[in-house]
Coordinates of C-alpha atoms in Angstrom, one line a residue:
M1 CA 93.8 139.9 85.8
D2 CA 97.4 140.7 85.9
N3 CA 97.3 140.3 90.0
V4 CA 96.1 136.8 89.4
I5 CA 98.6 135.6 87.0
V6 CA 101.3 137.3 89.0
Q7 CA 100.2 135.2 91.9
Q8 CA 99.7 131.8 90.0
F9 CA 103.2 132.2 88.7
E10 CA 104.2 132.8 92.2
V11 CA 102.5 129.8 93.8
W12 CA 104.1 127.9 90.6
V13 CA 107.8 128.9 91.4
A14 CA 107.0 128.3 95.4
G15 CA 105.6 124.7 94.0
N16 CA 109.0 124.5 91.8
Y17 CA 111.5 125.0 95.0
A18 CA 109.6 122.8 97.2
I19 CA 110.1 120.0 94.5
A20 CA 113.9 121.1 94.3
A21 CA 114.1 120.8 97.7
S22 CA 112.3 117.4 98.3
A23 CA 114.1 116.0 95.4
T24 CA 117.5 117.1 96.6
L25 CA 117.0 115.3 99.9
W26 CA 115.5 112.1 98.1
I27 CA 118.7 112.5 95.9
A28 CA 121.1 112.6 99.2
D29 CA 119.1 109.8 100.7
Y30 CA 120.0 107.5 97.8
M31 CA 123.4 108.7 97.3
G32 CA 123.6 108.0 100.9
T33 CA 122.4 104.4 101.1
L34 CA 124.1 103.3 97.8
S35 CA 126.8 101.6 98.9
M36 CA 124.2 99.7 101.2
E37 CA 121.8 98.9 98.4
S38 CA 124.9 97.4 96.5
R39 CA 125.9 95.4 99.1
M40 CA 122.8 94.3 100.4
I41 CA 120.9 94.1 97.1
W42 CA 123.2 93.7 93.7
R43 CA 126.0 91.2 95.5
K44 CA 123.6 88.9 97.0
K45 CA 120.6 86.5 94.7
H46 CA 117.4 88.4 94.0
T47 CA 115.0 87.4 95.7
G48 CA 111.0 88.4 94.7
T49 CA 111.6 91.4 98.0
S50 CA 114.5 92.1 96.5
I51 CA 113.4 92.6 92.9
L52 CA 110.2 94.6 94.7
F53 CA 112.9 97.2 96.5
I54 CA 114.3 97.6 93.2
L55 CA 111.3 97.9 90.9
N56 CA 110.6 100.6 93.5
R57 CA 113.8 102.6 94.3
Y58 CA 114.4 102.7 90.7
S59 CA 111.0 103.8 89.1
S60 CA 110.2 106.1 92.3
F61 CA 113.2 108.0 91.1
L62 CA 112.3 108.2 87.0
Y63 CA 108.6 109.3 88.5
L64 CA 110.6 112.0 90.5
L65 CA 113.3 113.1 87.9
I66 CA 109.9 113.2 85.3
Y67 CA 107.5 115.2 87.0
M68 CA 110.5 117.4 87.3
V69 CA 110.4 118.3 83.5
F70 CA 107.0 118.3 84.0
R71 CA 107.5 121.5 86.5
M72 CA 110.1 123.5 84.0
P73 CA 108.9 125.7 81.3
G74 CA 110.2 125.2 78.0
N75 CA 108.6 123.6 74.6
S76 CA 107.7 120.2 74.1
T77 CA 105.2 118.7 71.1
D78 CA 102.2 117.2 72.3
Q79 CA 103.5 113.5 70.9
E80 CA 107.0 114.1 73.7
C81 CA 104.1 115.5 76.0
R82 CA 102.0 112.2 75.7
T83 CA 104.9 109.8 75.8
L84 CA 106.7 111.6 78.7
L85 CA 102.8 111.1 80.9
W86 CA 102.7 107.6 79.6
I87 CA 105.9 106.9 81.3
F88 CA 105.2 109.4 84.0
S89 CA 101.8 107.5 84.7
S90 CA 104.0 103.5 84.4
A91 CA 106.5 105.0 86.8
E92 CA 104.0 106.5 89.2
A93 CA 101.9 103.3 89.1
M94 CA 104.8 101.2 89.3
S95 CA 106.4 102.7 92.5
L96 CA 102.9 103.0 94.5
I97 CA 102.6 99.3 93.8
T98 CA 105.7 98.2 94.8
T99 CA 105.7 100.4 97.6
T100 CA 102.3 98.5 99.1
A101 CA 103.5 95.3 98.3
L102 CA 106.5 96.1 100.1
F103 CA 104.6 97.5 103.3
S104 CA 102.0 94.7 102.7
L105 CA 105.3 92.0 103.3
R106 CA 106.3 93.8 106.0
V107 CA 102.7 93.6 107.8
Y108 CA 102.8 90.4 106.9
A109 CA 105.6 89.5 108.7
I110 CA 105.3 91.6 112.1
Y111 CA 102.4 89.7 112.1
D112 CA 103.8 86.0 112.2
E113 CA 103.2 85.4 108.8
S114 CA 99.4 85.2 109.5
Q115 CA 97.7 83.9 105.9
I116 CA 94.1 86.4 106.3
I117 CA 96.4 89.8 107.4
L118 CA 98.3 88.3 103.6
A119 CA 95.1 87.5 102.3
I120 CA 93.8 91.2 103.6
S121 CA 97.1 92.5 102.1
I122 CA 97.1 91.3 98.9
L123 CA 93.2 92.7 98.2
F124 CA 94.4 96.1 99.1
T125 CA 97.0 95.9 96.9
L126 CA 95.4 94.6 94.1
S127 CA 92.7 97.3 94.0
R128 CA 95.1 100.0 94.1
L129 CA 96.6 98.2 91.0
A130 CA 92.8 98.0 89.7
M131 CA 92.1 102.2 90.2
D132 CA 95.7 102.9 89.0
I133 CA 94.7 100.8 85.9
V134 CA 91.0 102.6 85.5
V135 CA 92.6 106.2 86.0
H136 CA 95.3 104.9 83.7
I137 CA 93.3 104.0 81.0
H138 CA 90.6 107.0 81.7
F139 CA 93.6 109.2 81.1
L140 CA 95.9 108.1 78.2

């Protein structure tokens, strides 16, 4: 029994190291592209695509931060955990949907703005959104 607990703890610690390493890389990339984002996104007129980019970038950042909070030890009330879980799930869904939408726009552009490709991409995006909503409602 003690061996199992030690192994689980070691896996948990290794997972935390992996998360910290990936978060460090993500934040380094974020900081490295912040000046470009400032020039290309914030100083120009906002379009649908730039708003998608902003939502994606900052919901991903929020998702990462809350995920790291969940992985760390500590004491929290049930209400605090539920609130964090709701924010976490919302940021995750927003990040996934905006990423999918940006990829759909990219594919649409690559295929010479084909309406069929756009319709298929929108169908996939909406089905992903529906699945996320069902999971979100079911688990919260």
